[in-house]
Coordinates of N, CA and C in Angstrom, one line a residue:
M256 N 0.9 -1.3 0.0 CA -0.1 0.3 0.0 C 1.2 1.2 0.2
V257 N 0.8 2.4 -0.7 CA 1.3 3.4 -1.3 C 1.1 4.3 0.3
D258 N 2.2 4.7 0.5 CA 1.7 5.9 1.6 C 1.6 7.4 1.0
V259 N 0.2 7.8 0.7 CA -0.1 9.0 -0.1 C 0.5 10.4 0.4
L260 N 0.6 10.1 1.6 CA 0.5 11.8 2.4 C 1.9 12.4 1.5
P261 N 3.3 12.0 1.6 CA 4.5 12.4 1.2 C 4.4 12.6 -0.2
L262 N 3.4 11.8 -1.2 CA 2.9 12.2 -2.2 C 2.1 13.5 -2.9
V263 N 1.3 13.6 -1.8 CA 0.4 14.9 -1.5 C 1.1 16.3 -1.4
E264 N 2.0 16.1 -0.3 CA 2.7 17.1 -0.1 C 3.6 17.7 -1.6
A265 N 3.9 16.5 -1.8 CA 4.7 16.9 -3.0 C 4.6 17.8 -3.6
R266 N 3.1 17.1 -4.1 CA 2.6 18.1 -5.2 C 2.1 19.2 -4.8
L267 N 1.6 19.7 -3.2 CA 0.9 20.8 -2.9 C 2.3 21.8 -3.0
S268 N 3.8 21.3 -2.5 CA 4.9 22.2 -2.6 C 4.9 22.7 -3.9
R269 N 5.2 21.7 -4.8 CA 5.4 22.1 -6.4 C 4.4 23.0 -7.2
A270 N 3.3 23.3 -6.5 CA 2.2 24.1 -7.5 C 2.5 25.2 -6.4
L271 N 2.3 25.6 -5.2 CA 2.9 26.5 -4.3 C 3.8 26.9 -3.7
G272 N 4.8 26.6 -3.7 CA 6.0 26.5 -3.3 C 6.1 25.7 -1.5
R273 N 7.1 26.1 -0.8 CA 7.3 25.8 0.0 C 6.4 26.2 1.0
P274 N 6.1 25.2 2.3 CA 5.1 25.6 3.3 C 6.0 26.9 4.3
D275 N 5.1 27.9 4.8 CA 5.9 28.5 5.7 C 5.5 28.3 7.1
A276 N 4.4 27.4 7.1 CA 3.8 27.1 8.5 C 3.1 25.7 8.4
R277 N 3.3 25.3 9.5 CA 2.1 24.3 9.8 C 1.7 24.0 11.1
A278 N 0.4 23.6 11.0 CA -0.3 22.8 12.2 C -1.0 21.4 12.4
A279 N -0.6 20.8 13.6 CA -1.5 19.1 13.1 C -2.9 19.4 14.4
V280 N -3.6 18.8 13.6 CA -5.0 18.8 15.2 C -5.0 17.2 14.9
T281 N -5.8 16.4 16.2 CA -5.5 15.1 16.1 C -7.1 15.4 17.0
F282 N -8.6 14.3 16.0 CA -9.6 14.3 16.7 C -9.8 12.8 17.2
L283 N -10.7 12.8 18.4 CA -10.5 11.2 19.2 C -11.1 10.1 17.6
G284 N -10.3 8.9 17.7 CA -11.2 7.9 16.6 C -10.6 8.4 15.1
T285 N -9.5 9.6 15.0 CA -9.4 9.8 13.8 C -7.8 10.1 13.3
D286 N -7.3 10.0 12.3 CA -6.2 10.1 11.8 C -5.4 11.8 11.9
R287 N -4.4 11.9 12.4 CA -4.1 13.3 12.1 C -3.9 14.2 10.9
V288 N -4.4 15.2 11.1 CA -4.6 15.8 10.0 C -3.9 17.2 10.1
E289 N -3.3 17.6 9.0 CA -2.1 18.8 9.5 C -2.8 19.5 8.3
V290 N -2.6 21.2 9.0 CA -2.7 22.4 7.7 C -1.8 23.1 7.4
L291 N -1.5 23.2 6.5 CA -0.4 24.1 6.0 C -0.9 25.1 5.2
R292 N 0.5 26.3 5.6 CA 0.2 28.1 5.2 C 1.1 28.0 4.0
F293 N 0.7 28.5 3.0 CA 1.7 29.0 1.8 C 1.6 30.4 1.3
Q294 N 2.7 31.4 1.7 CA 2.0 32.5 1.3 C 2.5 33.0 -0.1
E295 N 1.9 33.7 -1.0 CA 2.3 34.0 -2.5 C 2.1 35.4 -2.3
G296 N 3.2 36.8 -2.3 CA 2.2 37.9 -2.4 C 1.3 38.2 -1.4
E297 N 0.4 38.7 -1.7 CA -0.4 39.2 -0.6 C -1.8 37.8 -0.7
I298 N -1.6 37.0 -1.1 CA -2.6 35.4 -1.0 C -1.5 35.0 0.1
V299 N -2.6 34.4 1.0 CA -2.1 33.3 1.5 C -2.9 32.0 1.5
R300 N -2.2 30.6 1.3 CA -3.7 29.5 1.3 C -3.2 28.9 2.3
Y301 N -4.1 27.8 2.5 CA -4.2 26.9 3.6 C -4.4 25.5 2.7
A302 N -3.6 24.6 3.1 CA -4.0 23.2 2.4 C -4.1 22.3 3.3
T303 N -5.4 21.4 3.9 CA -4.7 20.3 4.2 C -4.2 19.0 3.8
L304 N -3.7 18.3 4.9 CA -3.1 17.4 4.3 C -3.0 16.2 5.3
G305 N -3.9 14.7 4.7 CA -4.6 14.1 5.7 C -5.7 13.3 5.5
M306 N -6.6 14.3 5.0 CA -8.1 13.7 4.8 C -7.8 12.7 3.6
S307 N -6.7 12.6 2.9 CA -6.7 11.8 1.3 C -6.0 10.4 1.5
A308 N -5.2 10.4 2.9 CA -4.7 9.0 3.3 C -5.6 8.0 3.4
H309 N -7.1 8.0 3.3 CA -7.8 7.3 2.7 C -9.3 7.3 2.2
P310 N -9.7 6.6 1.0 CA -10.4 7.1 0.6 C -11.8 7.6 1.3
M311 N -12.5 8.5 0.9 CA -13.9 8.6 1.5 C -14.9 7.8 0.8
T312 N -16.2 7.0 1.7 CA -16.5 6.2 1.8 C -18.4 6.7 1.9
D313 N -19.0 5.9 1.0 CA -20.1 6.6 0.6 C -20.9 6.2 2.0
P314 N -21.7 6.8 2.9 CA -22.5 6.4 4.3 C -23.3 5.3 4.0
T315 N -23.7 5.3 2.9 CA -24.7 3.6 2.4 C -23.9 2.9 2.6
A316 N -22.7 2.7 2.3 CA -22.0 1.3 1.6 C -21.6 0.4 3.2
V317 N -22.1 -0.7 2.9 CA -21.6 -1.8 4.1 C -20.7 -1.6 5.0
L318 N -19.4 -1.8 3.5 CA -18.3 -2.3 4.2 C -17.3 -0.3 3.5
A319 N -16.3 -0.1 4.3 CA -15.2 0.7 3.4 C -14.1 -0.3 3.0
D320 N -14.0 0.5 1.6 CA -13.2 0.0 0.7 C -11.6 0.6 1.1
P321 N -10.6 -0.3 1.6 CA -9.8 0.5 2.0 C -8.7 0.8 0.9
V322 N -8.9 0.9 -0.3 CA -7.8 1.6 -1.2 C -8.9 2.7 -2.9
R323 N -10.4 1.9 -3.2 CA -11.2 2.5 -4.0 C -11.7 3.4 -3.5
G324 N -12.3 4.7 -3.7 CA -12.9 5.8 -3.6 C -12.2 6.9 -4.0
P325 N -13.1 8.2 -3.8 CA -12.7 9.4 -4.0 C -11.8 9.8 -2.8
R326 N -10.4 10.6 -3.2 CA -9.7 11.3 -2.1 C -9.6 12.4 -2.5
A327 N -9.6 13.3 -1.5 CA -9.5 14.8 -1.8 C -8.7 15.6 -0.4
E328 N -8.2 16.7 -0.5 CA -7.5 17.7 0.2 C -8.2 18.9 0.0
L329 N -8.4 19.9 0.8 CA -8.9 21.1 0.8 C -8.6 22.1 0.8
V330 N -8.3 23.3 -0.1 CA -7.1 24.2 -0.3 C -8.2 25.4 0.0
L331 N -8.0 26.5 0.8 CA -8.5 27.8 1.0 C -7.5 28.8 0.5
S332 N -8.1 29.9 -0.2 CA -7.3 31.0 -0.7 C -7.6 32.1 -0.1
V333 N -6.7 33.2 0.9 CA -7.4 34.3 1.3 C -6.2 35.6 1.1
R334 N -6.9 37.1 1.1 CA -6.0 37.7 1.4 C -5.3 37.7 2.2
A335 N -4.2 38.5 2.3 CA -3.2 38.4 3.8 C -3.6 39.9 4.5
G336 N -3.5 39.7 5.5 CA -3.0 40.9 6.6 C -4.2 42.1 6.7
L337 N -5.7 41.2 6.2 CA -6.7 41.9 6.3 C -7.6 41.1 7.8
A338 N -7.7 39.9 8.3 CA -7.7 39.5 8.9 C -7.2 38.6 9.5
D339 N -7.4 38.3 10.7 CA -7.1 36.8 11.4 C -6.8 35.8 11.0
T340 N -6.5 35.2 9.9 CA -7.0 33.9 9.2 C -6.1 33.5 9.4
D341 N -5.1 33.1 10.0 CA -4.5 31.7 10.5 C -5.3 30.7 11.8
K342 N -6.1 31.8 12.2 CA -7.3 30.9 13.3 C -8.1 30.1 12.4
V343 N -8.0 29.7 10.9 CA -8.9 29.4 10.2 C -8.4 27.4 10.5
L344 N -7.3 27.2 10.7 CA -6.3 26.1 10.9 C -7.2 25.0 11.7
R345 N -7.6 25.1 12.5 CA -8.8 23.9 13.1 C -10.2 24.0 12.3
P346 N -10.6 25.1 12.1 CA -12.2 24.6 11.1 C -11.6 24.2 9.9
L347 N -10.7 24.3 9.2 CA -10.0 23.3 8.2 C -10.1 22.1 8.2
A348 N -9.3 21.6 9.6 CA -9.1 20.5 10.1 C -10.3 19.8 10.2
V349 N -11.4 20.7 11.0 CA -12.2 19.8 11.0 C -13.3 19.3 10.1
L350 N -13.3 20.4 8.8 CA -13.6 20.0 7.6 C -12.8 18.4 6.8
A351 N -11.9 18.5 6.8 CA -10.7 17.7 6.4 C -11.0 16.3 7.2
A352 N -11.6 16.2 8.6 CA -11.9 15.0 9.1 C -13.1 14.3 9.2
S353 N -14.5 15.5 8.3 CA -15.7 15.3 8.1 C -15.6 13.9 7.3
P354 N -15.0 13.0 6.8 CA -15.3 12.5 5.7 C -15.0 10.6 7.4
Q355 N -13.7 11.1 7.8 CA -13.8 9.8 9.1 C -14.8 9.8 10.2
V356 N -15.2 11.2 10.7 CA -16.2 11.4 11.4 C -17.3 11.3 11.2
E357 N -17.8 11.8 9.8 CA -19.2 11.5 9.9 C -19.8 10.7 8.6
G358 N -18.5 10.7 7.8 CA -19.0 9.2 7.0 C -19.6 10.3 5.6
V359 N -19.3 11.8 5.4 CA -19.6 12.4 4.3 C -18.5 12.0 3.1
V360 N -19.3 12.4 1.4 CA -17.9 12.0 0.6 C -17.8 13.4 0.5
V361 N -16.9 14.6 0.6 CA -16.7 15.7 -0.1 C -16.5 15.8 -1.4
A362 N -17.3 16.8 -2.1 CA -17.4 16.5 -3.4 C -17.6 18.1 -4.4
P363 N -17.3 18.2 -5.2 CA -17.6 19.9 -5.6 C -19.2 19.8 -5.6
G364 N -19.6 21.2 -5.1 CA -20.7 21.4 -5.3 C -21.1 21.5 -3.8
A365 N -20.5 20.8 -2.7 CA -21.3 20.8 -1.8 C -20.9 21.7 -0.5
S366 N -21.7 22.0 0.3 CA -21.2 23.3 1.2 C -20.7 22.2 2.5
L367 N -20.0 22.7 3.2 CA -19.3 22.9 4.2 C -19.7 23.6 5.8
D368 N -20.3 23.1 6.7 CA -20.0 24.2 7.7 C -19.8 24.0 9.2
V369 N -19.1 24.9 9.7 CA -18.5 24.7 10.9 C -19.0 25.1 12.1
G370 N -20.2 25.7 11.9 CA -21.1 25.9 12.7 C -20.6 27.6 13.9
E371 N -19.2 27.7 13.5 CA -19.0 28.9 14.0 C -18.0 29.5 12.9
P372 N -17.7 30.8 13.4 CA -16.4 32.1 12.6 C -15.5 30.9 11.9
L373 N -15.0 31.0 10.8 CA -14.4 30.5 10.2 C -12.6 31.1 10.5
W374 N -12.6 32.2 11.6 CA -11.7 32.5 12.2 C -12.3 33.7 12.6
P375 N -11.5 34.5 13.6 CA -12.3 35.3 14.2 C -12.6 36.8 13.8
G376 N -14.6 37.0 13.8 CA -14.8 38.1 13.0 C -15.5 37.8 11.9
A377 N -14.8 36.4 11.6 CA -15.2 36.1 10.0 C -16.6 35.9 10.0
P378 N -17.6 36.5 8.5 CA -18.9 36.9 8.2 C -19.0 35.6 8.1
F379 N -18.3 34.2 7.6 CA -18.4 33.2 7.2 C -18.4 32.2 8.0
T380 N -19.2 30.8 7.8 CA -19.3 29.6 9.1 C -19.3 28.6 7.9
S381 N -19.2 29.0 7.0 CA -19.1 27.4 5.9 C -19.0 27.7 4.6
V382 N -18.2 26.6 3.6 CA -17.6 27.4 2.4 C -18.5 26.0 1.2
L383 N -18.3 26.7 0.0 CA -18.8 26.1 -1.1 C -17.9 25.0 -1.2
V384 N -18.0 24.1 -2.1 CA -16.0 23.4 -2.3 C -16.8 23.3 -4.0
A385 N -15.5 24.1 -4.5 CA -15.4 24.5 -5.9 C -14.8 23.2 -6.8
E386 N -14.8 23.5 -7.9 CA -14.1 22.6 -8.6 C -12.3 22.1 -8.8
P387 N -12.2 21.2 -9.0 CA -10.4 21.0 -8.3 C -9.7 21.1 -9.8
G388 N -8.7 21.1 -9.7 CA -7.7 21.3 -11.1 C -7.3 22.8 -11.5
G389 N -7.5 23.8 -10.9 CA -7.8 25.3 -11.5 C -5.7 25.5 -10.7
L390 N -5.9 25.7 -9.5 CA -4.9 25.6 -8.8 C -3.9 24.4 -8.4
V391 N -4.1 23.5 -7.9 CA -3.4 22.1 -8.1 C -3.8 21.6 -8.8
E392 N -3.1 20.4 -9.8 CA -3.1 19.5 -10.7 C -3.8 18.1 -9.3
D393 N -4.7 17.4 -9.8 CA -4.8 16.3 -9.2 C -3.5 15.2 -9.8
L394 N -3.7 14.6 -8.4 CA -2.3 13.7 -8.0 C -2.9 12.2 -8.6
E395 N -2.7 11.6 -9.5 CA -2.7 10.4 -10.0 C -1.8 9.5 -9.0
L396 N -2.5 8.2 -8.7 CA -1.8 7.3 -7.6 C -1.6 5.9 -8.6
E397 N -1.2 5.2 -8.2 CA -1.3 3.7 -8.7 C -2.3 3.3 -8.6
E398 N -3.0 2.5 -10.1 CA -4.0 1.4 -9.7 C -4.5 0.6 -8.6
P399 N -5.7 0.0 -8.0 CA -6.9 0.7 -8.2 C -7.3 2.0 -7.6
M400 N -6.3 2.9 -7.1 CA -6.2 4.1 -6.2 C -6.7 4.5 -7.3
D401 N -7.9 5.8 -6.2 CA -8.5 7.1 -7.3 C -7.6 7.9 -7.4
P402 N -7.6 8.9 -7.9 CA -6.8 10.4 -7.9 C -7.0 10.9 -6.8
V403 N -6.1 12.0 -5.9 CA -6.3 12.9 -5.1 C -6.7 14.3 -5.6
R404 N -7.7 14.9 -5.5 CA -7.8 16.2 -5.6 C -7.9 16.9 -4.7
F405 N -7.5 18.1 -5.2 CA -7.3 19.3 -4.4 C -8.4 20.3 -4.6
L406 N -9.4 20.5 -3.7 CA -10.6 21.0 -3.7 C -11.1 22.5 -3.3
P407 N -10.8 23.4 -4.2 CA -10.7 25.0 -3.4 C -12.2 24.9 -2.3
L408 N -12.2 25.7 -1.5 CA -13.2 26.3 -0.5 C -13.4 27.8 -1.1
L409 N -14.7 28.0 -1.1 CA -15.3 29.1 -1.0 C -15.8 29.8 -0.2
P410 N -15.3 30.5 0.9 CA -16.5 30.9 2.3 C -17.8 31.6 1.1
M411 N -18.5 30.9 2.5 CA -19.8 31.7 2.2 C -20.0 32.5 3.4
T412 N -21.2 33.5 3.6 CA -22.1 34.5 4.3 C -23.3 33.2 5.1
P413 N -23.7 33.3 5.9 CA -25.1 32.4 5.9 C -26.3 32.6 5.2
N414 N -26.4 34.0 4.9 CA -27.4 34.4 3.8 C -27.5 33.3 2.4
E415 N -25.9 33.3 2.1 CA -25.7 32.8 0.8 C -25.7 31.7 1.1
A416 N -25.0 30.8 2.1 CA -25.3 29.3 1.7 C -26.9 29.3 1.9
A417 N -27.6 30.0 2.6 CA -29.3 29.8 2.7 C -29.7 29.5 1.4
W418 N -29.2 30.9 0.6 CA -29.4 31.1 -0.9 C -29.0 29.6 -2.2
K419 N -28.0 29.2 -1.4 CA -27.2 28.4 -2.5 C -27.8 27.1 -1.9
R420 N -28.7 26.4 -0.8 CA -29.4 25.3 -0.5 C -31.3 25.5 -1.7
V421 N -31.5 26.9 -1.9 CA -32.5 27.0 -2.9 C -32.4 26.7 -3.8
H422 N -31.0 27.4 -4.5 CA -30.8 27.7 -6.1 C -29.7 27.1 -6.7
G423 N -28.7 26.2 -5.6 CA -27.9 25.6 -6.0 C -26.8 26.1 -6.1
A424 N -25.3 25.2 -6.0 CA -23.9 25.8 -6.4 C -24.0 26.4 -7.5
Q425 N -24.3 26.4 -8.1 CA -23.8 27.0 -9.6 C -24.7 28.4 -9.7
A426 N -25.7 28.5 -9.5 CA -26.4 30.0 -9.2 C -25.4 30.9 -8.3
L427 N -25.2 30.1 -7.2 CA -24.1 31.0 -6.2 C -23.3 31.6 -6.8
Q428 N -22.3 30.7 -7.8 CA -21.3 31.4 -8.3 C -21.3 31.9 -9.2
E429 N -22.4 32.1 -10.2 CA -23.2 32.9 -11.3 C -23.2 34.4 -10.5
R430 N -24.0 34.3 -9.3 CA -24.2 35.7 -8.8 C -23.0 35.9 -8.2
W431 N -22.0 35.5 -7.5 CA -20.8 36.2 -7.3 C -20.3 37.0 -8.5
L432 N -19.6 36.1 -9.3 CA -19.4 36.4 -10.9 C -20.0 37.3 -11.2
T433 N -21.3 37.7 -11.3 CA -22.0 38.5 -11.9 C -21.4 39.4 -11.1
N434 N -21.2 40.2 -9.7 CA -21.3 41.0 -8.7 C -19.5 41.7 -8.8
G435 N -19.0 40.4 -9.4 CA -16.9 41.1 -9.3 C -17.0 40.7 -7.7
T436 N -17.5 39.7 -7.0 CA -17.4 39.5 -5.8 C -15.7 38.8 -5.6
D437 N -14.9 39.6 -5.1 CA -13.7 39.0 -4.3 C -13.8 38.1 -3.5
L438 N -13.6 36.7 -3.8 CA -13.9 35.8 -2.6 C -12.9 35.5 -1.8
R439 N -11.7 36.0 -1.7 CA -10.6 36.2 -1.5 C -10.3 37.0 0.0
D440 N -11.4 38.0 -0.6 CA -11.8 39.1 0.8 C -11.9 38.2 2.2
P441 N -11.1 38.5 3.3 CA -11.8 37.7 4.5 C -12.9 38.3 4.8
S442 N -13.2 39.7 4.4 CA -14.2 40.0 5.3 C -15.4 41.0 4.6
R443 N -15.0 40.3 3.3 CA -16.5 40.6 2.0 C -17.7 40.5 2.7
R444 N -18.1 41.3 2.5 CA -19.9 41.3 2.8 C -20.8 40.3 2.1
S445 N -22.2 39.7 1.9 CA -22.7 38.9 1.2 C -23.2 39.4 0.5
V446 N -22.9 38.7 -1.3 CA -23.3 39.1 -2.2 C -24.6 39.4 -2.4
P447 N -25.7 40.3 -3.5 CA -26.9 40.8 -3.4 C -27.4 39.6 -3.7
L448 N -28.8 38.8 -2.9 CA -29.0 37.7 -3.2 C -30.8 38.1 -3.5
D449 N -31.1 39.2 -3.9 CA -32.6 39.6 -4.2 C -33.0 39.5 -5.9

């Protein structure tokens, strides 16, 4: 069995540079999850490391397949220096542990909610999982393992999250695009939803 995590860290470093900080969180009954921080100019990126160690399993499956199934890591990009975004480490680790803890499969279009601000004073308690492939390429693994996908996270205000539940992820993303929303602004307001 291949140890996936060194390959994942190498892919992240190739795409984002060397991490300038890292933190580890372990939740009872789960594997350790690390969050790496990458600074590039005015953008800081946080990437999880540990979520892809095991494939995500459909919660309705009778047995978890230890080899086959989707694998992913999460990537959040924000503008540096505008908020205390380094406090996002624990919420990101919670989200990365959710497949092990709650048996969920994290995929593009999903909403993930931590139930509290992502960092102190943040107007966001949840994120929209976006399509992978733009920032960090998928990491192909040996057959029969699925590739590791690097899923961007887009912070959502509670109003945006509620609107997305009714209208869908695509409609919310179109609303953001139409309004020129800076999704990397850690203190942005909700997009107009009327």
